[in-house]
Every structure is written in structure tokens, then in C-alpha cells.
mmCIF file of N, CA and C in Angstrom:
data_model
loop_
_atom_site.group_PDB
_atom_site.id
_atom_site.type_symbol
_atom_site.label_atom_id
_atom_site.label_comp_id
_atom_site.label_asym_id
_atom_site.label_seq_id
_atom_site.Cartn_x
_atom_site.Cartn_y
_atom_site.Cartn_z
ATOM 1 N N MET I 934 -8.166 9.499 2.020
ATOM 2 C CA MET I 934 -8.417 10.176 3.276
ATOM 3 C C MET I 934 -7.529 9.556 4.360
ATOM 4 N N ASN I 935 -6.850 10.393 5.104
ATOM 5 C CA ASN I 935 -6.036 9.929 6.211
ATOM 6 C C ASN I 935 -6.898 9.759 7.452
ATOM 7 N N LEU I 936 -6.761 8.614 8.101
ATOM 8 C CA LEU I 936 -7.501 8.372 9.336
ATOM 9 C C LEU I 936 -6.522 7.999 10.441
ATOM 10 N N SER I 937 -6.817 8.466 11.646
ATOM 11 C CA SER I 937 -6.013 8.073 12.803
ATOM 12 C C SER I 937 -6.184 6.575 13.040
ATOM 13 N N GLN I 938 -5.309 6.014 13.834
ATOM 14 C CA GLN I 938 -5.402 4.589 14.159
ATOM 15 C C GLN I 938 -6.793 4.257 14.709
ATOM 16 N N ASN I 939 -7.299 5.074 15.646
ATOM 17 C CA ASN I 939 -8.607 4.809 16.252
ATOM 18 C C ASN I 939 -9.739 4.916 15.240
ATOM 19 N N ASP I 940 -9.712 5.976 14.426
ATOM 20 C CA ASP I 940 -10.778 6.167 13.433
ATOM 21 C C ASP I 940 -10.750 5.068 12.375
ATOM 22 N N TRP I 941 -9.553 4.702 11.924
ATOM 23 C CA TRP I 941 -9.382 3.663 10.902
ATOM 24 C C TRP I 941 -9.954 2.354 11.419
ATOM 25 N N THR I 942 -9.609 2.018 12.667
ATOM 26 C CA THR I 942 -10.049 0.758 13.268
ATOM 27 C C THR I 942 -11.556 0.728 13.479
ATOM 28 N N SER I 943 -12.107 1.811 14.033
ATOM 29 C CA SER I 943 -13.541 1.808 14.318
ATOM 30 C C SER I 943 -14.367 1.847 13.040
ATOM 31 N N GLN I 944 -13.918 2.596 12.037
ATOM 32 C CA GLN I 944 -14.648 2.645 10.767
ATOM 33 C C GLN I 944 -14.581 1.291 10.071
ATOM 34 N N LEU I 945 -13.412 0.669 10.086
ATOM 35 C CA LEU I 945 -13.240 -0.643 9.461
ATOM 36 C C LEU I 945 -14.149 -1.684 10.110
ATOM 37 N N LYS I 946 -14.235 -1.646 11.418
ATOM 38 C CA LYS I 946 -15.019 -2.638 12.158
ATOM 39 C C LYS I 946 -16.484 -2.639 11.732
ATOM 40 N N ASP I 947 -17.013 -1.457 11.384
ATOM 41 C CA ASP I 947 -18.421 -1.326 11.023
ATOM 42 C C ASP I 947 -18.673 -1.342 9.514
ATOM 43 N N ASP I 948 -17.637 -1.616 8.723
ATOM 44 C CA ASP I 948 -17.733 -1.530 7.270
ATOM 45 C C ASP I 948 -17.851 -2.930 6.662
ATOM 46 N N ASN I 949 -19.026 -3.238 6.120
ATOM 47 C CA ASN I 949 -19.256 -4.545 5.501
ATOM 48 C C ASN I 949 -18.754 -4.611 4.063
ATOM 49 N N ASN I 950 -18.214 -3.513 3.556
ATOM 50 C CA ASN I 950 -17.748 -3.435 2.172
ATOM 51 C C ASN I 950 -16.243 -3.160 2.130
ATOM 52 N N ALA I 951 -15.548 -3.614 3.176
ATOM 53 C CA ALA I 951 -14.143 -3.247 3.361
ATOM 54 C C ALA I 951 -13.170 -4.277 2.803
ATOM 55 N N ILE I 952 -12.060 -3.754 2.269
ATOM 56 C CA ILE I 952 -10.897 -4.552 1.891
ATOM 57 C C ILE I 952 -9.692 -3.890 2.561
ATOM 58 N N ILE I 953 -8.875 -4.682 3.234
ATOM 59 C CA ILE I 953 -7.649 -4.165 3.843
ATOM 60 C C ILE I 953 -6.508 -4.442 2.876
ATOM 61 N N LEU I 954 -5.784 -3.393 2.513
ATOM 62 C CA LEU I 954 -4.713 -3.505 1.524
ATOM 63 C C LEU I 954 -3.378 -3.112 2.158
ATOM 64 N N ASP I 955 -2.447 -4.060 2.153
ATOM 65 C CA ASP I 955 -1.096 -3.852 2.672
ATOM 66 C C ASP I 955 -0.186 -3.575 1.483
ATOM 67 N N VAL I 956 0.456 -2.402 1.459
ATOM 68 C CA VAL I 956 1.292 -2.040 0.309
ATOM 69 C C VAL I 956 2.788 -2.135 0.641
ATOM 70 N N ARG I 957 3.119 -2.899 1.689
ATOM 71 C CA ARG I 957 4.520 -3.090 2.065
ATOM 72 C C ARG I 957 5.165 -4.178 1.192
ATOM 73 N N THR I 958 6.427 -4.445 1.458
ATOM 74 C CA THR I 958 7.149 -5.489 0.730
ATOM 75 C C THR I 958 6.825 -6.868 1.310
ATOM 76 N N GLN I 959 7.169 -7.902 0.557
ATOM 77 C CA GLN I 959 6.972 -9.272 1.028
ATOM 78 C C GLN I 959 7.722 -9.503 2.347
ATOM 79 N N GLU I 960 8.912 -8.935 2.475
ATOM 80 C CA GLU I 960 9.691 -9.102 3.698
ATOM 81 C C GLU I 960 8.969 -8.478 4.889
ATOM 82 N N GLU I 961 8.429 -7.279 4.688
ATOM 83 C CA GLU I 961 7.677 -6.624 5.762
ATOM 84 C C GLU I 961 6.412 -7.415 6.085
ATOM 85 N N TRP I 962 5.759 -7.929 5.067
ATOM 86 C CA TRP I 962 4.537 -8.735 5.213
ATOM 87 C C TRP I 962 4.792 -9.920 6.138
ATOM 88 N N SER I 963 5.949 -10.560 5.970
ATOM 89 C CA SER I 963 6.254 -11.758 6.761
ATOM 90 C C SER I 963 6.515 -11.435 8.233
ATOM 91 N N GLU I 964 6.668 -10.146 8.559
ATOM 92 C CA GLU I 964 6.869 -9.738 9.956
ATOM 93 C C GLU I 964 5.550 -9.562 10.697
ATOM 94 N N GLY I 965 4.430 -9.724 10.001
ATOM 95 C CA GLY I 965 3.118 -9.601 10.613
ATOM 96 C C GLY I 965 2.237 -8.669 9.799
ATOM 97 N N ILE I 966 0.948 -8.958 9.820
ATOM 98 C CA ILE I 966 -0.023 -8.181 9.045
ATOM 99 C C ILE I 966 -1.245 -7.860 9.899
ATOM 100 N N ILE I 967 -2.022 -6.904 9.445
ATOM 101 C CA ILE I 967 -3.340 -6.691 10.029
ATOM 102 C C ILE I 967 -4.229 -7.805 9.481
ATOM 103 N N PRO I 968 -4.902 -8.561 10.355
ATOM 104 C CA PRO I 968 -5.674 -9.727 9.906
ATOM 105 C C PRO I 968 -6.626 -9.402 8.763
ATOM 106 N N GLY I 969 -6.607 -10.260 7.753
ATOM 107 C CA GLY I 969 -7.493 -10.123 6.611
ATOM 108 C C GLY I 969 -6.919 -9.308 5.462
ATOM 109 N N ALA I 970 -5.728 -8.755 5.652
ATOM 110 C CA ALA I 970 -5.128 -7.902 4.618
ATOM 111 C C ALA I 970 -4.703 -8.709 3.398
ATOM 112 N N ILE I 971 -4.725 -8.034 2.243
ATOM 113 C CA ILE I 971 -4.130 -8.592 1.031
ATOM 114 C C ILE I 971 -2.902 -7.756 0.697
ATOM 115 N N LEU I 972 -1.911 -8.393 0.124
ATOM 116 C CA LEU I 972 -0.646 -7.730 -0.170
ATOM 117 C C LEU I 972 -0.605 -7.245 -1.615
ATOM 118 N N ASN I 973 -0.178 -5.993 -1.785
ATOM 119 C CA ASN I 973 0.117 -5.443 -3.110
ATOM 120 C C ASN I 973 1.255 -4.447 -2.913
ATOM 121 N N ASP I 974 2.467 -4.897 -3.094
ATOM 122 C CA ASP I 974 3.687 -4.123 -2.839
ATOM 123 C C ASP I 974 3.775 -2.936 -3.791
ATOM 124 N N ILE I 975 3.713 -1.719 -3.239
ATOM 125 C CA ILE I 975 3.750 -0.513 -4.070
ATOM 126 C C ILE I 975 5.078 -0.380 -4.805
ATOM 127 N N TYR I 976 6.137 -0.992 -4.292
ATOM 128 C CA TYR I 976 7.442 -0.926 -4.954
ATOM 129 C C TYR I 976 7.510 -1.773 -6.227
ATOM 130 N N LYS I 977 6.445 -2.538 -6.512
ATOM 131 C CA LYS I 977 6.434 -3.370 -7.724
ATOM 132 C C LYS I 977 6.106 -2.558 -8.975
ATOM 133 N N GLY I 978 5.881 -1.259 -8.811
ATOM 134 C CA GLY I 978 5.651 -0.389 -9.967
ATOM 135 C C GLY I 978 4.440 -0.788 -10.778
ATOM 136 N N GLN I 979 4.685 -1.189 -12.036
ATOM 137 C CA GLN I 979 3.573 -1.543 -12.926
ATOM 138 C C GLN I 979 2.825 -2.762 -12.409
ATOM 139 N N GLY I 980 3.515 -3.674 -11.760
ATOM 140 C CA GLY I 980 2.844 -4.827 -11.155
ATOM 141 C C GLY I 980 1.826 -4.400 -10.113
ATOM 142 N N PHE I 981 2.162 -3.360 -9.355
ATOM 143 C CA PHE I 981 1.243 -2.791 -8.369
ATOM 144 C C PHE I 981 -0.013 -2.271 -9.075
ATOM 145 N N ILE I 982 0.180 -1.553 -10.181
ATOM 146 C CA ILE I 982 -0.947 -1.015 -10.950
ATOM 147 C C ILE I 982 -1.815 -2.146 -11.507
ATOM 148 N N TYR I 983 -1.174 -3.173 -12.073
ATOM 149 C CA TYR I 983 -1.934 -4.304 -12.622
ATOM 150 C C TYR I 983 -2.813 -4.948 -11.557
ATOM 151 N N ARG I 984 -2.256 -5.125 -10.355
ATOM 152 C CA ARG I 984 -3.048 -5.753 -9.289
ATOM 153 C C ARG I 984 -4.190 -4.836 -8.851
ATOM 154 N N LEU I 985 -3.951 -3.523 -8.847
ATOM 155 C CA LEU I 985 -5.040 -2.598 -8.513
ATOM 156 C C LEU I 985 -6.165 -2.710 -9.524
ATOM 157 N N GLU I 986 -5.816 -2.851 -10.803
ATOM 158 C CA GLU I 986 -6.830 -2.933 -11.857
ATOM 159 C C GLU I 986 -7.729 -4.150 -11.693
ATOM 160 N N GLU I 987 -7.261 -5.163 -10.978
ATOM 161 C CA GLU I 987 -8.057 -6.375 -10.756
ATOM 162 C C GLU I 987 -9.048 -6.217 -9.605
ATOM 163 N N LEU I 988 -8.905 -5.147 -8.825
ATOM 164 C CA LEU I 988 -9.738 -4.964 -7.641
ATOM 165 C C LEU I 988 -11.071 -4.304 -7.977
ATOM 166 N N ASP I 989 -12.058 -4.552 -7.132
ATOM 167 C CA ASP I 989 -13.400 -3.999 -7.272
ATOM 168 C C ASP I 989 -13.409 -2.556 -6.755
ATOM 169 N N LYS I 990 -13.637 -1.602 -7.648
ATOM 170 C CA LYS I 990 -13.581 -0.188 -7.276
ATOM 171 C C LYS I 990 -14.753 0.244 -6.407
ATOM 172 N N THR I 991 -15.775 -0.611 -6.266
ATOM 173 C CA THR I 991 -16.920 -0.245 -5.431
ATOM 174 C C THR I 991 -16.679 -0.564 -3.953
ATOM 175 N N LYS I 992 -15.594 -1.233 -3.645
ATOM 176 C CA LYS I 992 -15.267 -1.563 -2.250
ATOM 177 C C LYS I 992 -14.619 -0.366 -1.562
ATOM 178 N N ASN I 993 -14.548 -0.429 -0.248
ATOM 179 C CA ASN I 993 -13.860 0.579 0.557
ATOM 180 C C ASN I 993 -12.500 0.004 0.950
ATOM 181 N N TYR I 994 -11.432 0.705 0.609
ATOM 182 C CA TYR I 994 -10.076 0.190 0.814
ATOM 183 C C TYR I 994 -9.394 0.874 1.986
ATOM 184 N N TYR I 995 -8.991 0.052 2.942
ATOM 185 C CA TYR I 995 -8.252 0.490 4.121
ATOM 186 C C TYR I 995 -6.795 0.111 3.870
ATOM 187 N N VAL I 996 -5.966 1.120 3.627
ATOM 188 C CA VAL I 996 -4.622 0.908 3.107
ATOM 189 C C VAL I 996 -3.596 1.248 4.182
ATOM 190 N N TYR I 997 -2.576 0.382 4.289
ATOM 191 C CA TYR I 997 -1.512 0.672 5.236
ATOM 192 C C TYR I 997 -0.162 0.214 4.717
ATOM 193 N N CYS I 998 0.885 0.817 5.294
ATOM 194 C CA CYS I 998 2.266 0.414 5.055
ATOM 195 C C CYS I 998 2.974 0.450 6.406
ATOM 196 N N LYS I 999 4.257 0.625 6.425
ATOM 197 C CA LYS I 999 4.976 0.621 7.704
ATOM 198 C C LYS I 999 4.715 1.893 8.503
ATOM 199 N N ALA I 1000 4.815 3.066 7.843
ATOM 200 C CA ALA I 1000 4.718 4.327 8.575
ATOM 201 C C ALA I 1000 3.622 5.264 8.077
ATOM 202 N N GLY I 1001 2.996 4.967 6.942
ATOM 203 C CA GLY I 1001 1.904 5.787 6.427
ATOM 204 C C GLY I 1001 2.220 6.549 5.152
ATOM 205 N N GLY I 1002 3.491 6.598 4.746
ATOM 206 C CA GLY I 1002 3.873 7.332 3.539
ATOM 207 C C GLY I 1002 3.513 6.621 2.257
ATOM 208 N N ARG I 1003 3.924 5.368 2.139
ATOM 209 C CA ARG I 1003 3.612 4.598 0.924
ATOM 210 C C ARG I 1003 2.114 4.394 0.776
ATOM 211 N N SER I 1004 1.422 4.175 1.889
ATOM 212 C CA SER I 1004 -0.024 3.957 1.801
ATOM 213 C C SER I 1004 -0.748 5.242 1.393
ATOM 214 N N ALA I 1005 -0.247 6.399 1.815
ATOM 215 C CA ALA I 1005 -0.839 7.664 1.350
ATOM 216 C C ALA I 1005 -0.650 7.797 -0.156
ATOM 217 N N GLN I 1006 0.526 7.433 -0.641
ATOM 218 C CA GLN I 1006 0.806 7.463 -2.080
ATOM 219 C C GLN I 1006 -0.103 6.480 -2.812
ATOM 220 N N ALA I 1007 -0.274 5.283 -2.238
ATOM 221 C CA ALA I 1007 -1.140 4.270 -2.854
ATOM 222 C C ALA I 1007 -2.574 4.779 -2.946
ATOM 223 N N CYS I 1008 -3.067 5.421 -1.893
ATOM 224 C CA CYS I 1008 -4.429 5.971 -1.917
ATOM 225 C C CYS I 1008 -4.572 7.011 -3.021
ATOM 226 N N SER I 1009 -3.558 7.843 -3.191
ATOM 227 C CA SER I 1009 -3.586 8.863 -4.242
ATOM 228 C C SER I 1009 -3.662 8.223 -5.623
ATOM 229 N N VAL I 1010 -2.844 7.209 -5.858
ATOM 230 C CA VAL I 1010 -2.860 6.480 -7.134
ATOM 231 C C VAL I 1010 -4.229 5.838 -7.348
ATOM 232 N N MET I 1011 -4.745 5.204 -6.305
ATOM 233 C CA MET I 1011 -6.039 4.529 -6.406
ATOM 234 C C MET I 1011 -7.144 5.532 -6.725
ATOM 235 N N ASN I 1012 -7.114 6.692 -6.085
ATOM 236 C CA ASN I 1012 -8.131 7.713 -6.358
ATOM 237 C C ASN I 1012 -8.070 8.163 -7.811
ATOM 238 N N GLN I 1013 -6.849 8.317 -8.348
ATOM 239 C CA GLN I 1013 -6.688 8.695 -9.759
ATOM 240 C C GLN I 1013 -7.228 7.612 -10.688
ATOM 241 N N MET I 1014 -7.200 6.361 -10.235
ATOM 242 C CA MET I 1014 -7.687 5.242 -11.052
ATOM 243 C C MET I 1014 -9.193 5.029 -10.918
ATOM 244 N N GLY I 1015 -9.859 5.828 -10.084
ATOM 245 C CA GLY I 1015 -11.303 5.719 -9.963
ATOM 246 C C GLY I 1015 -11.803 5.038 -8.710
ATOM 247 N N PHE I 1016 -10.917 4.702 -7.786
ATOM 248 C CA PHE I 1016 -11.357 4.166 -6.498
ATOM 249 C C PHE I 1016 -11.881 5.344 -5.675
ATOM 250 N N GLU I 1017 -13.137 5.255 -5.225
ATOM 251 C CA GLU I 1017 -13.744 6.397 -4.544
ATOM 252 C C GLU I 1017 -13.434 6.440 -3.059
ATOM 253 N N ASN I 1018 -13.308 5.285 -2.430
ATOM 254 C CA ASN I 1018 -13.160 5.246 -0.974
ATOM 255 C C ASN I 1018 -11.866 4.547 -0.570
ATOM 256 N N THR I 1019 -10.848 5.353 -0.296
ATOM 257 C CA THR I 1019 -9.575 4.827 0.186
ATOM 258 C C THR I 1019 -9.231 5.528 1.494
ATOM 259 N N TYR I 1020 -8.783 4.745 2.461
ATOM 260 C CA TYR I 1020 -8.494 5.270 3.792
ATOM 261 C C TYR I 1020 -7.081 4.873 4.194
ATOM 262 N N ASN I 1021 -6.248 5.880 4.387
ATOM 263 C CA ASN I 1021 -4.859 5.662 4.754
ATOM 264 C C ASN I 1021 -4.726 5.590 6.274
ATOM 265 N N LEU I 1022 -3.995 4.578 6.743
ATOM 266 C CA LEU I 1022 -3.740 4.417 8.173
ATOM 267 C C LEU I 1022 -2.572 5.308 8.582
ATOM 268 N N GLU I 1023 -2.872 6.410 9.270
ATOM 269 C CA GLU I 1023 -1.813 7.309 9.731
ATOM 270 C C GLU I 1023 -0.903 6.582 10.720
ATOM 271 N N GLY I 1024 0.393 6.736 10.529
ATOM 272 C CA GLY I 1024 1.348 6.098 11.425
ATOM 273 C C GLY I 1024 1.681 4.672 11.046
ATOM 274 N N GLY I 1025 0.865 4.083 10.165
ATOM 275 C CA GLY I 1025 1.147 2.759 9.618
ATOM 276 C C GLY I 1025 1.202 1.624 10.627
ATOM 277 N N PHE I 1026 1.742 0.514 10.137
ATOM 278 C CA PHE I 1026 1.776 -0.724 10.909
ATOM 279 C C PHE I 1026 2.662 -0.610 12.142
ATOM 280 N N MET I 1027 3.698 0.225 12.082
ATOM 281 C CA MET I 1027 4.609 0.305 13.226
ATOM 282 C C MET I 1027 3.928 0.914 14.450
ATOM 283 N N ASN I 1028 2.812 1.607 14.267
ATOM 284 C CA ASN I 1028 2.054 2.147 15.397
ATOM 285 C C ASN I 1028 0.748 1.386 15.640
ATOM 286 N N TRP I 1029 0.546 0.309 14.932
ATOM 287 C CA TRP I 1029 -0.693 -0.465 15.016
ATOM 288 C C TRP I 1029 -0.837 -1.074 16.403
ATOM 289 N N GLN I 1030 -2.018 -0.884 16.997
ATOM 290 C CA GLN I 1030 -2.290 -1.400 18.342
ATOM 291 C C GLN I 1030 -3.250 -2.592 18.321
ATOM 292 N N GLY I 1031 -3.759 -2.925 17.153
ATOM 293 C CA GLY I 1031 -4.749 -3.995 17.056
ATOM 294 C C GLY I 1031 -4.121 -5.368 16.895
ATOM 295 N N ASP I 1032 -4.938 -6.333 16.498
ATOM 296 C CA ASP I 1032 -4.483 -7.704 16.297
ATOM 297 C C ASP I 1032 -3.485 -7.778 15.153
ATOM 298 N N VAL I 1033 -2.593 -8.746 15.266
ATOM 299 C CA VAL I 1033 -1.591 -8.996 14.229
ATOM 300 C C VAL I 1033 -1.639 -10.472 13.872
ATOM 301 N N ALA I 1034 -1.582 -10.759 12.579
ATOM 302 C CA ALA I 1034 -1.544 -12.137 12.098
ATOM 303 C C ALA I 1034 -0.199 -12.369 11.439
ATOM 304 N N PHE I 1035 0.220 -13.625 11.415
ATOM 305 C CA PHE I 1035 1.484 -13.990 10.762
ATOM 306 C C PHE I 1035 1.182 -15.021 9.699
ATOM 307 N N THR I 1036 1.669 -14.748 8.478
ATOM 308 C CA THR I 1036 1.410 -15.636 7.353
ATOM 309 C C THR I 1036 2.527 -15.514 6.350
ATOM 310 N N GLU I 1037 2.729 -16.541 5.588
ATOM 311 C CA GLU I 1037 3.712 -16.518 4.494
ATOM 312 C C GLU I 1037 3.015 -16.303 3.162
ATOM 313 N N GLU I 1038 1.695 -16.248 3.184
ATOM 314 C CA GLU I 1038 0.936 -16.172 1.931
ATOM 315 C C GLU I 1038 0.505 -14.744 1.662
ATOM 316 N N ASN I 1039 0.209 -14.471 0.391
ATOM 317 C CA ASN I 1039 -0.297 -13.129 0.075
ATOM 318 C C ASN I 1039 -1.479 -13.200 -0.830
#
């Protein structure tokens, strides 16, 4: 499901079962992240799938990338794999108005 920046943020804030998933590259990750996000680079192909298989499908996943395209694709893949609740951040990180964290870890 695609959510606007405001809807994504407000829904996430009230969600006790939320996981934030960043599907950008490591280089993009190092430029700043939405606090609490975990990295799973969609460009890793099968590696991306393997990491998805390790995740708890009962959680609610708030997914973002730079502009919203890769994260929409990631949500589609996740839905096909049995993830019921995936939320794509429309406009992605480049339009993000919330807090930003900087980390070298993923």
C-alpha cells in the first residue's frame, strides 16, 4: 500500500508492530536513514530475497527508498512472499521531512 509522507509517519508512530525497511544501497544508507531502519538493498537480488525470508511476516513493514520506486517494488515482492502489511513511502527519502539518523551500520 502506498502512503503519503504524512500518513506513513502518523501510522508508523502509532504502530507497536512496526519494522522500518530501507531498500536503498549501502552508499545511500550512509547519507542518512530514517531512525530505526534496517537495510536490505533491493539491488542485491537473491541476497535481498534471503534477507526477507529471515523477517517476521507478522510484523508491519514500512518500506522506503530514495524516491519510492524501489520500495514499491519491494512491497510487491514482499506481498508475493506472504507479508500481509507493507507500506510504501511515497516520494521516498528524498522528500522525507522527519528525523534523520547517520550510521555506518546496517
